Short mmCIF file of C-alpha atoms in Angstrom, two decimals:
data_model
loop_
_atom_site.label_atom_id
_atom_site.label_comp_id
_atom_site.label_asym_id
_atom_site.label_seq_id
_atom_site.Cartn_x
_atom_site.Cartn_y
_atom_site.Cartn_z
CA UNK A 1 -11.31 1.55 -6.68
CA UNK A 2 -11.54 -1.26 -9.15
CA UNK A 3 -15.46 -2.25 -9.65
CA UNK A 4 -15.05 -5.85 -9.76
CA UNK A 5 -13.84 -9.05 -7.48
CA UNK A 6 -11.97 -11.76 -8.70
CA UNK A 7 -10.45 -14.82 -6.57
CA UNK A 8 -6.66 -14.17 -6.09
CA UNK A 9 -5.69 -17.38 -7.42
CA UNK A 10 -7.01 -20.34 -9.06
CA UNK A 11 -5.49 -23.58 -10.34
CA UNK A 12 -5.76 -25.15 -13.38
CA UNK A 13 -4.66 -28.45 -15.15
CA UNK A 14 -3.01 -28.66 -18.49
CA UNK A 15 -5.74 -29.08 -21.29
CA UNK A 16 -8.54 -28.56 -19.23
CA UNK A 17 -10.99 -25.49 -19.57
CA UNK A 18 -10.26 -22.59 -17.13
CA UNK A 19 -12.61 -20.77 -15.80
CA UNK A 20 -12.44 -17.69 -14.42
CA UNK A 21 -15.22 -15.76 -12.17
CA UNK A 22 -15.57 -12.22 -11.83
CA UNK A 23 -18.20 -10.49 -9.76
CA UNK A 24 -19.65 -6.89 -11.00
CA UNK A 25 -22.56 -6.35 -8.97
CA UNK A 26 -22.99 -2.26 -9.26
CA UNK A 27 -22.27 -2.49 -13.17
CA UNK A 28 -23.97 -0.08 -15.35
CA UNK A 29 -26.06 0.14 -18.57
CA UNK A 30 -23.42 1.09 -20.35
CA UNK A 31 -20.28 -0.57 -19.00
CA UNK A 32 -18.47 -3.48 -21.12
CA UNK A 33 -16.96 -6.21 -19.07
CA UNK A 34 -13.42 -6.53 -20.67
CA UNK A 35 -10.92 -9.20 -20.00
CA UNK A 36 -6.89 -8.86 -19.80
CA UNK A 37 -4.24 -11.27 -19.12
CA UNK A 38 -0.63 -10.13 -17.69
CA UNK A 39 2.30 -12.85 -17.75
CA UNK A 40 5.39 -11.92 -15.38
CA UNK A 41 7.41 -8.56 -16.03
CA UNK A 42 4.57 -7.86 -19.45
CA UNK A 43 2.66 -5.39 -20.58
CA UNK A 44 -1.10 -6.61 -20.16
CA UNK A 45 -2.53 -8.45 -22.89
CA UNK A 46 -5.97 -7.61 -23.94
CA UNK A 47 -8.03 -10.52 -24.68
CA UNK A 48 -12.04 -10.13 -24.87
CA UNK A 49 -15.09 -7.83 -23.95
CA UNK A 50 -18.59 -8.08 -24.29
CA UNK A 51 -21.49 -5.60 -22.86
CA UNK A 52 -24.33 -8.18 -22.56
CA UNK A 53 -24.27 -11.21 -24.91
CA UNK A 54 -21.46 -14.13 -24.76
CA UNK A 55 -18.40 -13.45 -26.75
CA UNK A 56 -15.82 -15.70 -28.41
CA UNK A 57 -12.49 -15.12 -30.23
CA UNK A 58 -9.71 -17.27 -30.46
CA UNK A 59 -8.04 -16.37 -27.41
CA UNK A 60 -11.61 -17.27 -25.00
CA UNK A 61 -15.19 -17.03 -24.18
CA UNK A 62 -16.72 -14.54 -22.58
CA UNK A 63 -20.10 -15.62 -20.82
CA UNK A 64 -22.08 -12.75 -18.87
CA UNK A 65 -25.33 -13.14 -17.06
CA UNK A 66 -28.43 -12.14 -18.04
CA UNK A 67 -28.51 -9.46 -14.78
CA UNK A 68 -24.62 -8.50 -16.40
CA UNK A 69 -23.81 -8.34 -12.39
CA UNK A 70 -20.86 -11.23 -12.83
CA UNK A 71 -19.18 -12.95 -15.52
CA UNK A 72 -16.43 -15.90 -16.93
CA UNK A 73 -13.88 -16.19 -19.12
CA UNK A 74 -13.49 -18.99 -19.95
CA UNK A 75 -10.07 -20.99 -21.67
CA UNK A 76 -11.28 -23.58 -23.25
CA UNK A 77 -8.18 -25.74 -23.49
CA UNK A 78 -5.53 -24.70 -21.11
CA UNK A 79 -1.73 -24.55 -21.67
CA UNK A 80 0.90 -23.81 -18.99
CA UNK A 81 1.40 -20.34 -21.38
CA UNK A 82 -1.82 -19.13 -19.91
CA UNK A 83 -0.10 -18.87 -16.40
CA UNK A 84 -0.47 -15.14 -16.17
CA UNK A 85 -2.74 -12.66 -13.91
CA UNK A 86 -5.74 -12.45 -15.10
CA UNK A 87 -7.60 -9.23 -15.01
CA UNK A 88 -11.23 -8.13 -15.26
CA UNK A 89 -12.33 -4.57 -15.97
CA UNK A 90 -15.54 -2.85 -16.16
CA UNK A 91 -15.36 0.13 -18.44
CA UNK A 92 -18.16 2.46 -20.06
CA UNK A 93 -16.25 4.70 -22.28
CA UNK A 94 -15.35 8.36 -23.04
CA UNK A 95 -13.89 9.73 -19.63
CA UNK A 96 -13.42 6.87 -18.04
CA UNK A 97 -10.46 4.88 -17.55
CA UNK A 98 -9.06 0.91 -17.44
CA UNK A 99 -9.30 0.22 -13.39
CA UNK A 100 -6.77 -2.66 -12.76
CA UNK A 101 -7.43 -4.76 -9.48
CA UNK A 102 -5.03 -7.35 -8.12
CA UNK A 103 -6.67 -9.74 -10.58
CA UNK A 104 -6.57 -13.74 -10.46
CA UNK A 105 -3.47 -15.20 -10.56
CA UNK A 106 -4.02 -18.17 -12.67
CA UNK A 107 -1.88 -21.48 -12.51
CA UNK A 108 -1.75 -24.18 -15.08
CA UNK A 109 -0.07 -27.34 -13.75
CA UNK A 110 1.15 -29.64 -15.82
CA UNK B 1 4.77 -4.24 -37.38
CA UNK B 2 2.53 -1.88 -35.77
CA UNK B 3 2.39 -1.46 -32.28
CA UNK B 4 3.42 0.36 -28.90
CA UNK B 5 7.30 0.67 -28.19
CA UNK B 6 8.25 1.73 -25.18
CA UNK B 7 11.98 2.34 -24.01
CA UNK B 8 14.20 1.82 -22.44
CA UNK B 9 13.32 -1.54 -21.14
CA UNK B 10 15.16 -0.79 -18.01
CA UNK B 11 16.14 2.57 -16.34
CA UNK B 12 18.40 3.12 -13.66
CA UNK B 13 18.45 6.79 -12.07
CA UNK B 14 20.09 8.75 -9.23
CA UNK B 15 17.37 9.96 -6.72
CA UNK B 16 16.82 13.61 -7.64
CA UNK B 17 17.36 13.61 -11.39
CA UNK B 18 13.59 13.88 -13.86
CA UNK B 19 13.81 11.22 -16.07
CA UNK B 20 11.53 11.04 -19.69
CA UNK B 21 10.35 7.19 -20.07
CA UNK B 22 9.03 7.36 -24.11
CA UNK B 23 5.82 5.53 -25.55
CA UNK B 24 5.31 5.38 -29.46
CA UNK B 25 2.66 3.83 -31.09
CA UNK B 26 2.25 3.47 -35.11
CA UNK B 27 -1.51 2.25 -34.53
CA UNK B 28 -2.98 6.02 -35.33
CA UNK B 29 -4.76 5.81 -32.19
CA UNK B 30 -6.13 8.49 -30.41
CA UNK B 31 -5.93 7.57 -27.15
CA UNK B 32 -2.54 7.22 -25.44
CA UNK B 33 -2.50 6.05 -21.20
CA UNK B 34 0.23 5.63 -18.93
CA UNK B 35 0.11 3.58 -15.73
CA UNK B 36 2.29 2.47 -12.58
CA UNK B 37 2.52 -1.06 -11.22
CA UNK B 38 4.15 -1.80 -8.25
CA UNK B 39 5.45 -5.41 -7.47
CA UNK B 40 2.25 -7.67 -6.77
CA UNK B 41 -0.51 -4.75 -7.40
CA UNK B 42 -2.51 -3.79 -9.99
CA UNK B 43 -2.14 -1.29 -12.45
CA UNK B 44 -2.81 2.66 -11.52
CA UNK B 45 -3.35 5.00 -14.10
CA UNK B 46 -1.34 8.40 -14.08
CA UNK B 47 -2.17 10.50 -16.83
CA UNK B 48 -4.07 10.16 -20.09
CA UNK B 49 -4.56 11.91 -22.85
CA UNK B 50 -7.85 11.43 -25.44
CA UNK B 51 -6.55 13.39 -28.30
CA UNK B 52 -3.34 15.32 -29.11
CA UNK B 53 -2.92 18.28 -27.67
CA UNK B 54 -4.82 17.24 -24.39
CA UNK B 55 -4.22 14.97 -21.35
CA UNK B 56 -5.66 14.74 -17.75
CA UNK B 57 -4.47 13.71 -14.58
CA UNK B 58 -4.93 9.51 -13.29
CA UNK B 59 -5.19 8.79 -10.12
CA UNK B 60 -1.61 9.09 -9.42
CA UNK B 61 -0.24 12.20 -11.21
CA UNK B 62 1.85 13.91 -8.70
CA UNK B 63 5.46 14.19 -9.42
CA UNK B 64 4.87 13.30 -12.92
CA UNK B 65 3.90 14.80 -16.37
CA UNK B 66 3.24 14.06 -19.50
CA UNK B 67 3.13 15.52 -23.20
CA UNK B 68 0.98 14.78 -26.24
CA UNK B 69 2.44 17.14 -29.22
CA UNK B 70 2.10 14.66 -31.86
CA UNK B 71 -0.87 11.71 -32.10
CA UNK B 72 1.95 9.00 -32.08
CA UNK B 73 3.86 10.12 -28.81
CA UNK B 74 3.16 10.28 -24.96
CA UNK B 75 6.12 10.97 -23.07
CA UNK B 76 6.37 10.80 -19.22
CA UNK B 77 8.33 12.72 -17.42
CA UNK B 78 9.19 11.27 -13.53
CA UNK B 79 10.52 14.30 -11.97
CA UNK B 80 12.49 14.74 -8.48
CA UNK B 81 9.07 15.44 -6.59
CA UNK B 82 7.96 11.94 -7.02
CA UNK B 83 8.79 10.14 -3.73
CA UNK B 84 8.86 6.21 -4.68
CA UNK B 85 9.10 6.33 -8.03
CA UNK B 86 10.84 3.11 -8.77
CA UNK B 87 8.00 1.04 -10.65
CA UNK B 88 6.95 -0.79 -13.89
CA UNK B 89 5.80 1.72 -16.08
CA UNK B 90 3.21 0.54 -18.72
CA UNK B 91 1.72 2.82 -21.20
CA UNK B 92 -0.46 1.75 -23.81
CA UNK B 93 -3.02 3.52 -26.45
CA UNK B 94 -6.79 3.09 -28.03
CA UNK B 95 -8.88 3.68 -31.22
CA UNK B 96 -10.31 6.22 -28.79
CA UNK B 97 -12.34 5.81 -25.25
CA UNK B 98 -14.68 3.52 -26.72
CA UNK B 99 -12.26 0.49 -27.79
CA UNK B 100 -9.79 -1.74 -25.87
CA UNK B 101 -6.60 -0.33 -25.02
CA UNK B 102 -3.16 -2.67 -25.96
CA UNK B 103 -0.29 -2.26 -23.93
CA UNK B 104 3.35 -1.73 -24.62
CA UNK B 105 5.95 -3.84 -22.98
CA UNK B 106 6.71 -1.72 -20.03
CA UNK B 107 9.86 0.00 -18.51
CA UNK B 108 11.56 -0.70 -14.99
CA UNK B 109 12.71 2.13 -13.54
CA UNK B 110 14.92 1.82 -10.45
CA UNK B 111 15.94 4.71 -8.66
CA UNK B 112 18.81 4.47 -6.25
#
């Protein structure tokens, strides 16, 4: 089962940040939080992870809480091209495997 | 461009026949995954393989198999025991366990 909760769908507007929850209460030590977007009929697109401190790339923002027990991504300027399914996965490493939940479904209205 | 190709994009199959879905990636990665996604669910993993020569069992590995004879390749084979296996099938690869994974574009397999 995945480790995480995500809403199943959030709404966004066009140009406005979207922000995206994700509870991971029973993470530990040594799991990353990592991040993945999936746009109809696509292969998954992987976009950020972090393990404790806030990340940024040109894609999004990762911030995670100091306990590391939830995090959000956040798109900082929305477009209706970031209507996908967005995924969060917590992941430690050697042996262990991407766990995909249902995600968020993510719309961007115009 | 480097990446992971999977093909065919779409695969159509009479129920009973194995059918190999291919994955290559020109990244040099060591780590090579496939999973299953079925319409409105999340991804499950089926088998994956760390290095070649080696590959374990997903969650979901009956009726299917897999090969890793060369670093670049991870074939999977959906044979005749697998009872639903129409599905997206998504495989994608890693520096090793450690790193992100990236993902191929997928094959649709129908079976009829």
């Amino acid at each position: 089962d995945a480790k995480t909760t995500q809403p199943p769908s959030m709404d966004c507007a066009e140009g406005r940040a979207a922000n995206l929850p994700c509870n991971h209460s029973t993470i530990s030590g040594n799991e990353y939080v990592y991040w993945y977007r999936q746009i109809h009929s696509q292969g998954p697109q992987y976009i950020i992870h972090g393990l404790k401190n806030n990340e940024t790339n040109e894609m999004a923002s990762l911030i995670i809480t100091e306990d590391r027990k939830s995090s959000t991504l956040i798109l900082p300027h929305a477009t209706l091209r970031d209507t996908a399914v967005y995924y969060c996965i917590v992941r430690a490493g050697y042996g262990q495997n991407f766990v995909f939940g249902p995600g968020t479904r993510l719309s961007v209205l115009p | 461009d480097g990446g992971i190709t999977q093909s065919p994009k779409y695969l159509f199959r009479k129920e009973g026949q194995n059918v190999t879905l291919s994955c290559e990636q020109n990244l040099n990665h060591d780590a090579m995954y496939w999973y299953r996604q079925d319409p409105g669910q999340g991804l499950r993993l089926i088998y994956y393989s760390q290095i070649v020569n080696d590959f374990q069992k997903g969650d979901i590995a009956e009726g299917y198999s897999v090969s890793r004879e060369k670093k670049e390749s991870f074939p999977l084979t959906v044979t005749s025991a697998q009872k639903n296996p129409t599905a997206f099938y998504l495989c994608a690869s890693s520096i090793d366990s450690w790193t992100e994974a990236f993902f191929g574009q997928g094959t649709r397999l129908t079976v009829v």
